[in-house]
Coordinates of N, CA, C and O in Angstrom, one line a residue:
I690 N 0.9 -1.2 0.0 CA 0.0 0.0 0.0 C 0.9 1.2 0.0 O 1.9 1.3 0.7
D691 N 0.5 2.3 -0.7 CA 1.4 3.5 -0.8 C 1.0 4.4 0.4 O -0.1 4.3 1.0
P692 N 1.9 5.3 0.8 CA 1.7 6.1 2.0 C 0.5 7.0 1.9 O -0.2 7.2 2.9
V693 N 0.1 7.5 0.7 CA -1.1 8.3 0.5 C -2.3 7.5 0.9 O -3.2 8.0 1.6
R694 N -2.4 6.3 0.4 CA -3.5 5.4 0.7 C -3.6 5.1 2.2 O -4.7 5.0 2.8
E695 N -2.4 4.9 2.8 CA -2.4 4.6 4.3 C -3.0 5.8 5.0 O -3.8 5.6 6.0
L696 N -2.7 7.0 4.6 CA -3.3 8.2 5.2 C -4.8 8.2 5.1 O -5.5 8.6 6.0
E697 N -5.3 7.9 3.9 CA -6.7 7.8 3.7 C -7.4 6.8 4.6 O -8.4 7.1 5.2
I698 N -6.7 5.7 4.8 CA -7.3 4.7 5.8 C -7.3 5.2 7.2 O -8.2 5.0 7.9
V699 N -6.2 5.8 7.6 CA -6.1 6.4 9.0 C -7.2 7.4 9.2 O -7.9 7.4 10.2
R700 N -7.4 8.3 8.2 CA -8.5 9.3 8.3 C -9.8 8.7 8.4 O -10.7 9.1 9.1
A701 N -10.0 7.5 7.7 CA -11.3 6.8 7.8 C -11.5 6.3 9.2 O -12.6 6.4 9.7
F702 N -10.5 5.8 9.8 CA -10.6 5.3 11.2 C -10.9 6.5 12.1 O -11.7 6.4 13.1
Q703 N -10.3 7.7 11.8 CA -10.6 8.9 12.6 C -12.1 9.2 12.7 O -12.6 9.5 13.7
G704 N -12.7 9.0 11.5 CA -14.2 9.3 11.5 C -15.0 8.3 12.2 O -16.2 8.5 12.6
R705 N -14.4 7.1 12.5 CA -15.1 6.1 13.3 C -14.8 6.1 14.8 O -15.2 5.2 15.5
Q706 N -14.1 7.1 15.2 CA -13.8 7.3 16.6 C -13.1 6.1 17.3 O -13.5 5.7 18.4
V707 N -12.1 5.6 16.6 CA -11.3 4.5 17.2 C -10.4 5.0 18.3 O -10.1 6.2 18.4
D708 N -10.0 4.1 19.2 CA -9.2 4.5 20.4 C -7.7 4.5 20.0 O -6.9 5.2 20.7
G709 N -7.3 3.8 19.0 CA -5.9 3.8 18.6 C -5.7 3.1 17.3 O -6.6 2.3 16.9
I710 N -4.6 3.2 16.7 CA -4.3 2.6 15.4 C -2.9 2.1 15.4 O -1.9 2.7 15.8
L711 N -2.7 0.8 14.9 CA -1.4 0.2 14.7 C -1.3 0.2 13.2 O -2.1 -0.3 12.5
V712 N -0.2 0.8 12.7 CA 0.1 0.8 11.2 C 1.3 -0.1 10.9 O 2.4 0.2 11.4
S713 N 1.0 -1.1 10.2 CA 2.1 -2.0 9.8 C 2.5 -1.6 8.4 O 1.8 -1.9 7.4
S714 N 3.6 -1.0 8.3 CA 4.0 -0.4 7.0 C 5.5 -0.5 6.8 O 6.3 -0.4 7.7
G715 N 5.9 -0.6 5.5 CA 7.3 -0.6 5.2 C 7.9 0.8 5.3 O 9.0 1.0 5.7
R716 N 7.2 1.8 4.9 CA 7.8 3.2 4.8 C 6.7 4.2 5.2 O 5.6 4.2 4.6
V717 N 7.0 5.1 6.1 CA 6.2 6.3 6.3 C 7.2 7.4 6.4 O 8.0 7.5 7.3
G718 N 7.2 8.3 5.4 CA 8.2 9.3 5.3 C 8.0 10.4 6.3 O 6.9 10.6 6.9
R719 N 9.0 11.3 6.4 CA 8.9 12.4 7.3 C 7.8 13.3 7.0 O 7.1 13.9 7.9
E720 N 7.4 13.5 5.7 CA 6.3 14.4 5.4 C 5.0 13.9 5.9 O 4.0 14.7 5.9
Y721 N 4.8 12.7 6.3 CA 3.5 12.2 6.8 C 3.4 12.3 8.3 O 2.3 12.1 8.8
G722 N 4.5 12.6 9.0 CA 4.4 12.6 10.5 C 3.4 13.6 11.0 O 2.6 13.3 11.8
D723 N 3.4 14.8 10.5 CA 2.5 15.9 10.9 C 1.0 15.5 10.6 O 0.1 15.7 11.4
L724 N 0.9 14.9 9.4 CA -0.5 14.5 9.0 C -1.0 13.4 9.9 O -2.2 13.4 10.3
L725 N -0.1 12.4 10.3 CA -0.6 11.4 11.2 C -0.9 11.9 12.6 O -1.8 11.5 13.2
R726 N -0.1 12.8 13.0 CA -0.3 13.4 14.4 C -1.6 14.2 14.4 O -2.3 14.3 15.4
E727 N -2.0 14.9 13.3 CA -3.2 15.7 13.1 C -4.4 14.9 13.5 O -5.4 15.5 14.0
T728 N -4.4 13.6 13.3 CA -5.6 12.8 13.6 C -6.0 12.9 15.0 O -7.2 12.7 15.4
G729 N -5.0 13.0 15.9 CA -5.3 13.0 17.3 C -5.5 11.6 17.9 O -5.7 11.5 19.1
I730 N -5.4 10.6 17.1 CA -5.6 9.2 17.5 C -4.2 8.7 17.9 O -3.3 8.8 17.1
P731 N -4.1 8.0 19.0 CA -2.8 7.4 19.4 C -2.5 6.4 18.2 O -3.3 5.6 17.8
L732 N -1.2 6.5 17.8 CA -0.8 5.8 16.6 C 0.6 5.1 16.9 O 1.5 5.8 17.4
V733 N 0.7 3.9 16.5 CA 2.0 3.2 16.6 C 2.3 2.5 15.3 O 1.5 1.8 14.7
L734 N 3.5 2.9 14.8 CA 3.9 2.3 13.5 C 4.7 1.0 13.8 O 5.5 1.0 14.7
I735 N 4.5 0.0 13.0 CA 5.2 -1.3 13.2 C 6.1 -1.5 12.1 O 5.7 -1.6 10.9
N736 N 7.4 -1.5 12.4 CA 8.4 -1.8 11.4 C 8.4 -0.8 10.3 O 8.8 -1.1 9.1
A737 N 8.1 0.4 10.5 CA 8.1 1.5 9.5 C 9.5 2.1 9.5 O 10.2 2.2 10.6
Q738 N 10.0 2.5 8.4 CA 11.3 3.2 8.3 C 11.1 4.7 8.4 O 11.5 5.4 7.6
A739 N 10.5 5.1 9.5 CA 10.2 6.5 9.7 C 11.4 7.1 10.4 O 11.8 6.6 11.4
D740 N 11.9 8.2 9.9 CA 13.0 8.9 10.5 C 12.5 10.0 11.4 O 13.3 10.8 11.9
D741 N 11.2 10.1 11.7 CA 10.6 11.1 12.6 C 10.5 10.5 14.0 O 9.7 9.6 14.3
A742 N 11.4 11.0 14.8 CA 11.5 10.4 16.2 C 10.3 10.7 17.0 O 10.1 10.1 18.1
T743 N 9.4 11.6 16.6 CA 8.2 11.9 17.4 C 7.1 10.9 17.1 O 6.1 11.0 17.8
L744 N 7.3 10.0 16.2 CA 6.2 9.0 15.9 C 6.6 7.8 16.7 O 7.7 7.4 16.8
N745 N 5.6 7.2 17.3 CA 5.8 5.9 18.0 C 6.0 4.8 17.0 O 5.3 4.6 16.1
N746 N 7.1 4.1 17.2 CA 7.5 3.1 16.2 C 8.1 1.9 16.9 O 9.0 2.1 17.7
V747 N 7.7 0.7 16.6 CA 8.2 -0.5 17.1 C 8.9 -1.2 15.9 O 8.3 -1.4 14.9
S748 N 10.2 -1.4 16.0 CA 10.9 -2.0 14.8 C 12.1 -2.8 15.3 O 12.5 -2.8 16.5
H749 N 12.8 -3.5 14.4 CA 14.0 -4.3 14.7 C 15.2 -3.3 14.8 O 15.1 -2.1 14.5
D750 N 16.2 -3.8 15.3 CA 17.5 -3.1 15.6 C 18.4 -3.3 14.4 O 19.3 -4.2 14.5
D751 N 18.4 -2.4 13.4 CA 19.3 -2.5 12.3 C 20.7 -2.4 12.7 O 21.6 -3.2 12.2
F752 N 21.1 -1.5 13.5 CA 22.4 -1.3 13.9 C 22.9 -2.5 14.7 O 24.0 -3.1 14.4
G753 N 22.2 -2.9 15.7 CA 22.6 -4.0 16.6 C 22.7 -5.3 15.8 O 23.7 -6.0 16.1
G754 N 21.8 -5.6 15.0 CA 21.9 -6.8 14.2 C 23.0 -6.9 13.3 O 23.8 -7.9 13.2
A755 N 23.3 -5.8 12.5 CA 24.4 -5.7 11.6 C 25.7 -5.8 12.3 O 26.7 -6.5 11.9
A756 N 25.8 -5.1 13.5 CA 27.1 -5.1 14.2 C 27.4 -6.5 14.8 O 28.5 -6.9 14.7
E757 N 26.4 -7.2 15.3 CA 26.6 -8.5 15.8 C 27.0 -9.5 14.7 O 27.8 -10.3 14.9
L758 N 26.4 -9.3 13.5 CA 26.8 -10.1 12.3 C 28.3 -9.9 12.0 O 29.0 -10.9 11.8
V759 N 28.7 -8.7 12.0 CA 30.1 -8.4 11.7 C 31.0 -8.9 12.8 O 32.1 -9.6 12.5
R760 N 30.6 -8.8 14.0 CA 31.5 -9.3 15.1 C 31.6 -10.9 15.0 O 32.7 -11.4 15.2
L761 N 30.5 -11.5 14.6 CA 30.5 -13.0 14.4 C 31.5 -13.3 13.3 O 32.3 -14.3 13.4
L762 N 31.5 -12.6 12.2 CA 32.4 -12.9 11.1 C 33.8 -12.7 11.5 O 34.7 -13.5 11.1
V763 N 34.1 -11.6 12.3 CA 35.5 -11.4 12.8 C 35.9 -12.5 13.7 O 37.0 -13.0 13.5
R764 N 35.0 -13.0 14.6 CA 35.3 -14.1 15.5 C 35.6 -15.4 14.7 O 36.4 -16.2 15.1
Q765 N 35.0 -15.5 13.5 CA 35.2 -16.7 12.7 C 36.5 -16.6 11.8 O 36.8 -17.5 11.1
G766 N 37.2 -15.4 12.0 CA 38.5 -15.3 11.3 C 38.4 -14.4 10.0 O 39.5 -14.2 9.4
H767 N 37.3 -13.9 9.6 CA 37.2 -13.1 8.4 C 37.8 -11.7 8.7 O 37.6 -11.2 9.7
R768 N 38.6 -11.2 7.7 CA 39.2 -9.9 7.9 C 38.9 -9.0 6.7 O 38.9 -7.8 6.9
R769 N 38.5 -9.5 5.6 CA 38.2 -8.7 4.4 C 36.6 -8.8 4.3 O 36.1 -9.5 3.5
I770 N 36.0 -8.0 5.1 CA 34.5 -8.0 5.2 C 33.9 -6.8 4.4 O 34.2 -5.6 4.8
A771 N 33.2 -7.0 3.4 CA 32.6 -6.0 2.6 C 31.1 -5.8 2.9 O 30.5 -6.7 3.6
Y772 N 30.5 -4.7 2.5 CA 29.1 -4.5 2.7 C 28.5 -4.1 1.4 O 29.0 -3.3 0.6
A773 N 27.3 -4.7 1.1 CA 26.5 -4.4 0.0 C 25.1 -3.8 0.4 O 24.4 -4.6 1.1
G774 N 24.9 -2.6 0.1 CA 23.7 -1.9 0.6 C 22.7 -1.6 -0.5 O 22.9 -1.9 -1.6
N775 N 21.6 -1.0 0.0 CA 20.4 -0.7 -0.9 C 20.1 0.8 -0.8 O 19.8 1.3 0.2
S776 N 20.3 1.5 -1.9 CA 20.1 2.9 -1.9 C 18.7 3.4 -1.6 O 18.5 4.5 -1.3
L777 N 17.7 2.5 -1.8 CA 16.3 2.9 -1.6 C 15.8 2.7 -0.2 O 14.7 3.0 0.1
S778 N 16.6 2.1 0.7 CA 16.1 1.7 2.0 C 16.2 2.8 3.1 O 15.7 2.6 4.1
G779 N 16.9 3.9 2.8 CA 16.9 5.0 3.8 C 17.6 4.6 5.1 O 18.7 4.2 5.2
L780 N 16.8 4.8 6.2 CA 17.4 4.6 7.5 C 17.9 3.2 7.8 O 19.0 3.1 8.4
A781 N 17.2 2.2 7.3 CA 17.7 0.8 7.6 C 19.1 0.6 7.0 O 20.0 0.1 7.7
N782 N 19.3 1.0 5.8 CA 20.6 0.9 5.2 C 21.7 1.7 5.8 O 22.8 1.3 6.1
S783 N 21.3 3.0 6.2 CA 22.3 3.8 6.8 C 22.7 3.3 8.2 O 23.9 3.3 8.6
E784 N 21.8 2.7 8.9 CA 22.1 2.1 10.2 C 23.0 0.8 10.1 O 23.9 0.6 10.8
R785 N 22.7 0.0 9.1 CA 23.5 -1.2 8.9 C 24.9 -0.9 8.4 O 25.8 -1.5 8.8
L786 N 25.0 0.1 7.5 CA 26.3 0.6 7.0 C 27.1 1.2 8.2 O 28.3 0.9 8.4
R787 N 26.5 2.0 9.0 CA 27.1 2.5 10.2 C 27.6 1.4 11.2 O 28.7 1.5 11.7
A788 N 26.8 0.4 11.4 CA 27.2 -0.7 12.2 C 28.3 -1.5 11.6 O 29.2 -1.9 12.4
W789 N 28.3 -1.7 10.3 CA 29.4 -2.4 9.7 C 30.7 -1.7 9.9 O 31.7 -2.3 10.3
R790 N 30.7 -0.4 9.7 CA 31.9 0.4 9.9 C 32.4 0.4 11.3 O 33.5 0.2 11.6
S791 N 31.4 0.6 12.2 CA 31.8 0.6 13.7 C 32.3 -0.7 14.2 O 33.4 -0.8 14.9
A792 N 31.7 -1.8 13.8 CA 32.2 -3.1 14.2 C 33.5 -3.5 13.7 O 34.4 -4.1 14.4
L793 N 33.8 -3.1 12.4 CA 35.1 -3.3 11.8 C 36.2 -2.5 12.5 O 37.3 -3.0 12.9
Q794 N 35.8 -1.2 12.8 CA 36.8 -0.4 13.5 C 37.1 -0.9 14.9 O 38.2 -0.9 15.3
D795 N 36.0 -1.3 15.6 CA 36.2 -1.9 16.9 C 37.2 -3.1 16.9 O 37.8 -3.4 17.9
A796 N 37.2 -3.8 15.8 CA 38.0 -5.0 15.6 C 39.4 -4.7 15.1 O 40.2 -5.6 14.8
G797 N 39.6 -3.4 14.9 CA 40.9 -3.0 14.3 C 41.1 -3.2 12.8 O 42.2 -3.2 12.3
L798 N 39.9 -3.3 12.2 CA 39.9 -3.5 10.7 C 39.4 -2.2 10.0 O 38.6 -1.5 10.6
E799 N 39.9 -2.0 8.8 CA 39.5 -0.8 8.1 C 38.2 -1.1 7.3 O 38.2 -2.0 6.5
P800 N 37.1 -0.3 7.5 CA 35.9 -0.5 6.7 C 36.1 0.2 5.3 O 35.6 1.3 5.1
A801 N 36.7 -0.5 4.4 CA 37.1 0.1 3.2 C 36.3 -0.2 2.0 O 36.2 0.5 1.0
V802 N 35.7 -1.4 1.9 CA 35.1 -1.9 0.7 C 33.6 -2.1 0.9 O 33.2 -3.0 1.7
Y803 N 32.9 -1.2 0.3 CA 31.4 -1.3 0.3 C 30.8 -0.8 -1.0 O 31.5 0.0 -1.7
A804 N 29.6 -1.2 -1.3 CA 28.9 -0.7 -2.4 C 27.5 -0.6 -2.1 O 26.9 -1.4 -1.4
I805 N 26.8 0.4 -2.6 CA 25.4 0.6 -2.4 C 24.7 0.4 -3.8 O 24.9 1.2 -4.7
G806 N 23.9 -0.7 -3.8 CA 23.2 -1.0 -5.1 C 22.0 -0.1 -5.3 O 21.6 0.6 -4.3
P807 N 21.5 0.0 -6.5 CA 20.4 0.9 -6.8 C 19.0 0.5 -6.1 O 18.1 1.2 -6.1
N808 N 19.0 -0.8 -5.6 CA 17.8 -1.3 -5.0 C 18.1 -2.5 -4.2 O 19.2 -3.0 -4.2
G809 N 17.1 -3.1 -3.5 CA 17.3 -4.3 -2.7 C 17.0 -5.5 -3.4 O 16.9 -6.6 -2.8
G810 N 16.8 -5.5 -4.7 CA 16.5 -6.7 -5.5 C 17.7 -7.5 -6.0 O 18.8 -7.1 -5.7
L811 N 17.4 -8.5 -6.8 CA 18.4 -9.3 -7.4 C 19.4 -8.5 -8.2 O 20.6 -8.6 -8.1
Q812 N 18.8 -7.6 -9.1 CA 19.7 -6.7 -9.9 C 20.5 -5.8 -9.1 O 21.6 -5.5 -9.4
G813 N 19.9 -5.3 -8.0 CA 20.7 -4.4 -7.1 C 21.9 -5.2 -6.5 O 23.0 -4.6 -6.3
G814 N 21.7 -6.5 -6.2 CA 22.8 -7.3 -5.7 C 23.9 -7.5 -6.8 O 25.1 -7.5 -6.5
V815 N 23.4 -7.8 -8.0 CA 24.4 -8.0 -9.1 C 25.2 -6.7 -9.3 O 26.5 -6.8 -9.4
I816 N 24.6 -5.6 -9.3 CA 25.3 -4.3 -9.5 C 26.2 -4.0 -8.4 O 27.4 -3.6 -8.6
A817 N 25.8 -4.3 -7.1 CA 26.6 -4.1 -6.0 C 27.8 -5.0 -6.0 O 28.9 -4.6 -5.7
A818 N 27.6 -6.3 -6.5 CA 28.7 -7.2 -6.5 C 29.8 -6.8 -7.5 O 31.0 -6.9 -7.2
E819 N 29.4 -6.3 -8.7 CA 30.3 -5.7 -9.6 C 31.2 -4.6 -9.0 O 32.4 -4.7 -9.1
M820 N 30.5 -3.7 -8.3 CA 31.3 -2.6 -7.6 C 32.2 -3.2 -6.5 O 33.3 -2.7 -6.4
L821 N 31.7 -4.1 -5.8 CA 32.4 -4.7 -4.6 C 33.7 -5.4 -5.1 O 34.8 -5.2 -4.5
L822 N 33.6 -6.2 -6.2 CA 34.8 -6.9 -6.6 C 35.8 -6.0 -7.1 O 37.0 -6.1 -6.8
A823 N 35.4 -4.9 -7.8 CA 36.4 -3.9 -8.3 C 37.0 -3.2 -7.1 O 38.3 -3.0 -7.1
A824 N 36.3 -2.8 -6.2 CA 36.8 -2.1 -5.0 C 37.7 -3.0 -4.2 O 38.8 -2.6 -3.7
A825 N 37.3 -4.3 -4.0 CA 38.1 -5.2 -3.2 C 39.5 -5.5 -3.9 O 40.5 -5.5 -3.2
R826 N 39.4 -5.7 -5.2 CA 40.7 -5.9 -5.9 C 41.6 -4.6 -5.8 O 42.8 -4.8 -5.7
A827 N 41.0 -3.5 -5.9 CA 41.8 -2.2 -5.9 C 42.3 -2.0 -4.5 O 43.5 -1.6 -4.3
H828 N 41.6 -2.3 -3.4 CA 42.0 -2.0 -2.1 C 42.8 -3.1 -1.4 O 43.8 -2.9 -0.8
W829 N 42.3 -4.3 -1.6 CA 42.9 -5.5 -0.9 C 43.8 -6.3 -1.9 O 44.5 -7.2 -1.4
N830 N 43.7 -6.1 -3.1 CA 44.3 -6.9 -4.1 C 43.8 -8.4 -3.9 O 44.6 -9.3 -4.1
A831 N 42.6 -8.5 -3.5 CA 42.0 -9.9 -3.2 C 40.5 -9.7 -3.1 O 40.0 -8.6 -3.1
L832 N 39.8 -10.9 -3.1 CA 38.4 -10.9 -3.0 C 38.0 -10.7 -1.5 O 38.8 -11.1 -0.6
P833 N 36.8 -10.2 -1.2 CA 36.3 -10.2 0.2 C 36.2 -11.7 0.6 O 36.0 -12.6 -0.1
D834 N 36.5 -11.9 1.9 CA 36.2 -13.3 2.4 C 34.9 -13.3 3.1 O 34.4 -14.4 3.5
A835 N 34.1 -12.2 3.2 CA 32.7 -12.2 3.6 C 32.1 -10.9 3.1 O 32.8 -9.9 2.9
I836 N 30.8 -11.0 2.7 CA 30.0 -9.9 2.3 C 28.8 -9.8 3.2 O 28.0 -10.8 3.2
V837 N 28.6 -8.7 3.9 CA 27.4 -8.4 4.6 C 26.4 -7.8 3.6 O 26.8 -6.8 3.0
T838 N 25.2 -8.3 3.5 CA 24.3 -7.7 2.5 C 23.1 -7.1 3.2 O 22.7 -7.5 4.3
Y839 N 22.5 -6.1 2.5 CA 21.3 -5.5 3.0 C 20.2 -6.5 3.3 O 19.5 -6.4 4.3
N840 N 20.0 -7.4 2.4 CA 18.9 -8.4 2.5 C 19.3 -9.7 1.8 O 20.2 -9.7 1.0
D841 N 18.4 -10.7 1.9 CA 18.7 -12.0 1.3 C 18.5 -11.9 -0.2 O 19.3 -12.6 -0.9
T842 N 17.6 -11.0 -0.7 CA 17.5 -10.9 -2.2 C 18.7 -10.4 -2.8 O 19.2 -10.9 -3.8
M843 N 19.3 -9.4 -2.2 CA 20.6 -8.9 -2.7 C 21.7 -9.9 -2.7 O 22.5 -10.1 -3.6
A844 N 21.7 -10.7 -1.6 CA 22.7 -11.8 -1.4 C 22.6 -12.8 -2.6 O 23.6 -13.3 -3.1
I845 N 21.3 -13.1 -3.0 CA 21.1 -14.1 -4.1 C 21.7 -13.5 -5.4 O 22.3 -14.1 -6.1
G846 N 21.4 -12.2 -5.6 CA 21.9 -11.5 -6.8 C 23.5 -11.5 -6.8 O 24.1 -11.8 -7.8
I847 N 24.1 -11.3 -5.6 CA 25.5 -11.3 -5.5 C 26.0 -12.7 -5.8 O 27.0 -12.9 -6.5
L848 N 25.4 -13.8 -5.2 CA 25.8 -15.1 -5.5 C 25.7 -15.5 -7.0 O 26.6 -16.2 -7.5
R849 N 24.7 -15.1 -7.6 CA 24.5 -15.3 -9.0 C 25.6 -14.7 -9.8 O 26.2 -15.3 -10.7
F850 N 25.9 -13.4 -9.5 CA 27.0 -12.7 -10.2 C 28.3 -13.4 -10.0 O 29.1 -13.6 -10.9
L851 N 28.6 -13.8 -8.8 CA 29.9 -14.5 -8.5 C 30.0 -15.8 -9.3 O 31.0 -16.1 -9.8
R852 N 28.9 -16.5 -9.3 CA 28.9 -17.8 -10.1 C 29.1 -17.5 -11.5 O 29.9 -18.2 -12.2
E853 N 28.5 -16.5 -12.1 CA 28.8 -16.1 -13.5 C 30.2 -15.7 -13.8 O 30.7 -15.9 -14.9
Q854 N 30.9 -15.3 -12.7 CA 32.3 -14.9 -12.8 C 33.2 -16.1 -12.6 O 34.5 -16.0 -12.6
G855 N 32.6 -17.3 -12.4 CA 33.4 -18.5 -12.2 C 33.9 -18.7 -10.7 O 34.7 -19.5 -10.5
L856 N 33.3 -17.9 -9.8 CA 33.7 -18.0 -8.4 C 32.7 -18.9 -7.7 O 31.5 -18.9 -8.0
T857 N 33.1 -19.5 -6.6 CA 32.2 -20.3 -5.8 C 32.3 -19.8 -4.4 O 33.3 -19.4 -3.9
V858 N 31.1 -19.9 -3.7 CA 31.0 -19.5 -2.3 C 30.8 -20.8 -1.5 O 29.8 -21.5 -1.9
P859 N 31.5 -21.1 -0.5 CA 32.5 -20.2 0.2 C 33.9 -20.4 -0.3 O 34.8 -19.8 0.3
D860 N 34.2 -21.2 -1.3 CA 35.5 -21.6 -1.6 C 36.4 -20.4 -2.1 O 37.6 -20.4 -1.7
D861 N 35.9 -19.5 -2.9 CA 36.7 -18.4 -3.4 C 36.5 -17.2 -2.5 O 37.2 -16.3 -2.6

């Protein structure tokens, strides 16, 4: 559902004098915060990528999850850890990228090789993989030994690209 339609639905609930609304949405932009508050109805967003701190929002911990993943990879002996992100994801991607950088720096590793794909889909993963391999070869003169991806779909795109290049995971 698009954000404009979500607002229409919220306003319809306002007319029915509901006590509160839970909105399960992928994205609610900053521009909608004032409109949502205007309703006067207590509102909680579930897993919305709202960057408006005044809206009540229950969501996962992008920073904590990505940092823990990088720490796990470091404990497993990986040192050339790259990141493939999604340019369309906003706050989630920026938090995951920030966590990747922070966890690598905490481990004494340089967060040097990352790429932000044009989207979180298969093709976004393919494009990010092309950029990552070029950056890895330029910076490390080697392939990454781990790639943290924005999502599973991008990871599949990256795996497909690597296979097309004659590389196998985890061997190469």
